[in-house]
CSV table of C-alpha atoms in Angstrom, one decimal:
chain,number,residue,atom,x,y,z
N,1005,MET,CA,-2.6,-14.8,-5.9
N,1006,GLU,CA,-2.9,-15.1,-9.7
N,1007,GLY,CA,-6.3,-15.1,-11.4
N,1008,HIS,CA,-8.2,-12.8,-9.1
N,1009,ASN,CA,-10.2,-10.8,-11.6
N,1010,LEU,CA,-8.0,-7.7,-12.0
N,1011,ALA,CA,-9.2,-4.9,-14.2
N,1012,ALA,CA,-6.5,-3.8,-16.6
N,1013,SER,CA,-5.7,-0.4,-18.0
N,1014,PRO,CA,-2.6,0.9,-19.7
N,1015,THR,CA,-1.1,2.1,-16.4
N,1016,TYR,CA,-2.5,0.1,-13.5
N,1017,LYS,CA,-4.6,-2.8,-12.4
N,1018,LEU,CA,-7.3,-2.6,-9.7
N,1019,SER,CA,-8.9,-5.6,-8.1
N,1020,THR,CA,-12.6,-6.4,-8.2
N,1021,THR,CA,-12.2,-8.8,-5.3
N,1022,PRO,CA,-10.7,-8.4,-1.8
N,1023,GLU,CA,-8.4,-11.4,-2.4
N,1024,GLY,CA,-6.8,-9.5,-5.4
N,1025,ILE,CA,-6.0,-6.3,-3.4
N,1026,VAL,CA,-2.4,-7.6,-2.6
N,1027,ASP,CA,-1.6,-8.3,-6.3
N,1028,SER,CA,-2.9,-4.9,-7.2
N,1029,LEU,CA,-0.8,-3.2,-4.5
N,1030,LEU,CA,2.3,-5.0,-5.7
N,1031,ASP,CA,1.5,-4.1,-9.4
N,1032,HIS,CA,1.2,-0.4,-8.4
N,1033,PHE,CA,4.2,-0.2,-6.1
N,1034,ASN,CA,6.5,-2.3,-8.2
N,1035,SER,CA,5.8,-0.1,-11.2
N,1036,ARG,CA,7.9,2.5,-9.3
N,1037,ASP,CA,5.8,5.1,-11.0
N,1038,MET,CA,4.3,7.6,-8.6
N,1039,GLU,CA,1.2,8.4,-10.7
N,1040,THR,CA,0.5,4.7,-11.1
N,1041,MET,CA,0.9,4.1,-7.4
N,1042,LEU,CA,-1.4,7.0,-6.5
N,1043,GLY,CA,-4.1,5.4,-8.6
N,1044,PHE,CA,-4.2,2.7,-6.0
N,1045,TYR,CA,-5.5,5.1,-3.4
N,1046,GLU,CA,-8.9,6.8,-2.8
N,1047,ASP,CA,-8.7,10.5,-3.3
N,1048,ASP,CA,-9.0,11.2,0.4
N,1049,ALA,CA,-6.9,8.3,1.6
N,1050,VAL,CA,-4.8,8.4,4.7
N,1051,VAL,CA,-1.3,7.0,5.1
N,1052,ILE,CA,0.4,6.9,8.5
N,1053,SER,CA,4.0,8.2,8.2
N,1054,THR,CA,7.0,6.4,9.6
N,1055,ARG,CA,6.8,8.9,12.5
N,1056,GLY,CA,3.2,7.9,13.2
N,1057,GLU,CA,1.6,10.9,11.8
N,1058,PRO,CA,-1.5,10.8,9.4
N,1059,ARG,CA,-1.0,12.1,5.9
N,1060,ARG,CA,-4.2,12.7,4.0
N,1061,GLY,CA,-4.6,13.0,0.2
N,1062,LYS,CA,-2.6,11.9,-2.8
N,1063,ILE,CA,0.0,14.8,-2.6
N,1064,ALA,CA,0.8,14.0,1.0
N,1065,ILE,CA,0.9,10.2,0.2
N,1066,ALA,CA,3.3,10.9,-2.7
N,1067,ARG,CA,5.7,12.6,-0.3
N,1068,GLU,CA,5.6,9.6,2.0
N,1069,LEU,CA,6.3,7.2,-0.9
N,1070,GLN,CA,9.2,9.1,-2.3
N,1071,GLN,CA,11.8,7.5,0.0
N,1072,SER,CA,10.6,3.9,-0.7
N,1073,PHE,CA,10.6,4.6,-4.4
N,1074,GLY,CA,14.0,6.1,-4.2
N,1075,PHE,CA,15.6,2.8,-3.4
N,1076,GLY,CA,14.6,1.4,-6.8
N,1077,LEU,CA,13.7,-2.0,-5.3
N,1078,PRO,CA,10.6,-4.1,-5.5
N,1079,MET,CA,8.3,-4.8,-2.6
N,1080,GLU,CA,7.5,-8.3,-1.5
N,1081,ILE,CA,4.3,-9.1,0.5
N,1082,VAL,CA,3.0,-12.0,2.6
N,1083,ALA,CA,-0.7,-11.5,3.4
N,1084,ARG,CA,-1.4,-12.5,7.0
N,1085,ASN,CA,-5.1,-11.7,7.1
N,1086,ILE,CA,-7.6,-10.2,4.7
N,1087,TYR,CA,-11.2,-9.8,6.1
N,1088,SER,CA,-13.9,-8.1,4.2
N,1089,THR,CA,-17.5,-7.1,4.2
N,1090,ASP,CA,-19.5,-5.8,1.3
N,1091,ASN,CA,-17.4,-2.8,0.6
N,1092,LEU,CA,-14.6,-2.6,3.2
N,1093,ALA,CA,-11.6,-4.9,3.6
N,1094,SER,CA,-9.1,-5.1,6.5
N,1095,LEU,CA,-5.6,-6.3,5.6
N,1096,VAL,CA,-2.6,-7.3,7.7
N,1097,LEU,CA,0.4,-7.6,5.5
N,1098,HIS,CA,4.0,-8.5,6.2
N,1099,TRP,CA,6.1,-6.6,3.6
N,1100,LYS,CA,9.8,-6.0,2.8
N,1101,ILE,CA,11.9,-4.0,0.5
N,1102,ALA,CA,15.4,-5.5,0.4
N,1103,GLY,CA,18.5,-5.6,-1.9
N,1104,THR,CA,21.1,-3.1,-3.1
N,1105,GLY,CA,19.5,0.3,-3.6
N,1106,ASN,CA,20.2,2.8,-6.4
N,1107,ASN,CA,22.9,4.3,-4.3
N,1108,GLY,CA,24.8,1.0,-4.0
N,1109,GLU,CA,23.9,0.6,-0.3
N,1110,LYS,CA,22.2,-2.5,1.2
N,1111,VAL,CA,18.5,-1.9,2.0
N,1112,ASN,CA,16.4,-4.2,4.3
N,1113,ILE,CA,13.2,-2.5,5.4
N,1114,THR,CA,10.3,-4.7,6.8
N,1115,GLY,CA,7.0,-4.0,8.4
N,1116,THR,CA,3.7,-5.5,9.2
N,1117,SER,CA,0.9,-3.2,8.0
N,1118,SER,CA,-2.6,-2.7,9.2
N,1119,ASP,CA,-4.5,-1.3,6.2
N,1120,TYR,CA,-8.1,-0.8,4.9
N,1121,ALA,CA,-9.4,-0.8,1.4
N,1122,LYS,CA,-12.8,0.3,0.1
N,1123,LYS,CA,-14.8,-0.9,-2.8
N,1124,GLY,CA,-15.7,2.1,-4.9
N,1125,PRO,CA,-19.0,2.6,-6.8
N,1126,ASP,CA,-17.1,1.5,-10.0
N,1127,GLY,CA,-16.6,-2.0,-8.3
N,1128,TYR,CA,-12.8,-1.6,-7.8
N,1129,TRP,CA,-10.9,-1.8,-4.5
N,1130,ARG,CA,-8.6,1.0,-3.6
N,1131,TYR,CA,-6.6,1.8,-0.4
N,1132,TRP,CA,-8.5,4.1,2.0
N,1133,PHE,CA,-6.2,3.8,5.0
N,1134,GLY,CA,-2.6,2.6,5.0
N,1135,ASN,CA,-0.5,2.1,8.1
N,1136,PRO,CA,2.7,0.4,6.9
N,1137,PHE,CA,4.2,0.0,10.3
N,1138,GLY,CA,0.8,-0.8,11.9
N,1139,VAL,CA,2.0,-3.2,14.5
N,1140,GLN,CA,5.1,-1.3,15.5
N,1141,VAL,CA,4.8,0.3,18.9
N,1142,ARG,CA,5.5,4.1,18.7
N,1143,SER,CA,6.4,6.3,21.6
N,1144,LEU,CA,3.7,8.8,22.7
N,1145,PHE,CA,6.4,11.3,23.7
């Protein structure tokens, strides 16, 4: 997805197009820097935890990201669908984190997410709702 009008700063890139959101997500996550990653989210963003519980705001999101960052491995993404209107984008992404983690153990985590991003008043797209295991059926009990 090279060449999709990404805004650069010393610590992160945000996209000005829906098509560039995935590259932006990868830049942020693969920095493995929590502050950089949190810059990818709206201030009041929601992430659904691995247990299916909503976590709102950057502090709660940081807690959810700690485990993934702890592996010390990059994320790979295949975009399945990206649909957008003027200021809202729906993304279905197949992702994986695989390899030998920082502790020497093999890691192979995959998921298909169901996410939403919003275009802010500054013209940049940020995650507003992330559901990394969005298509996984969770028990109600």
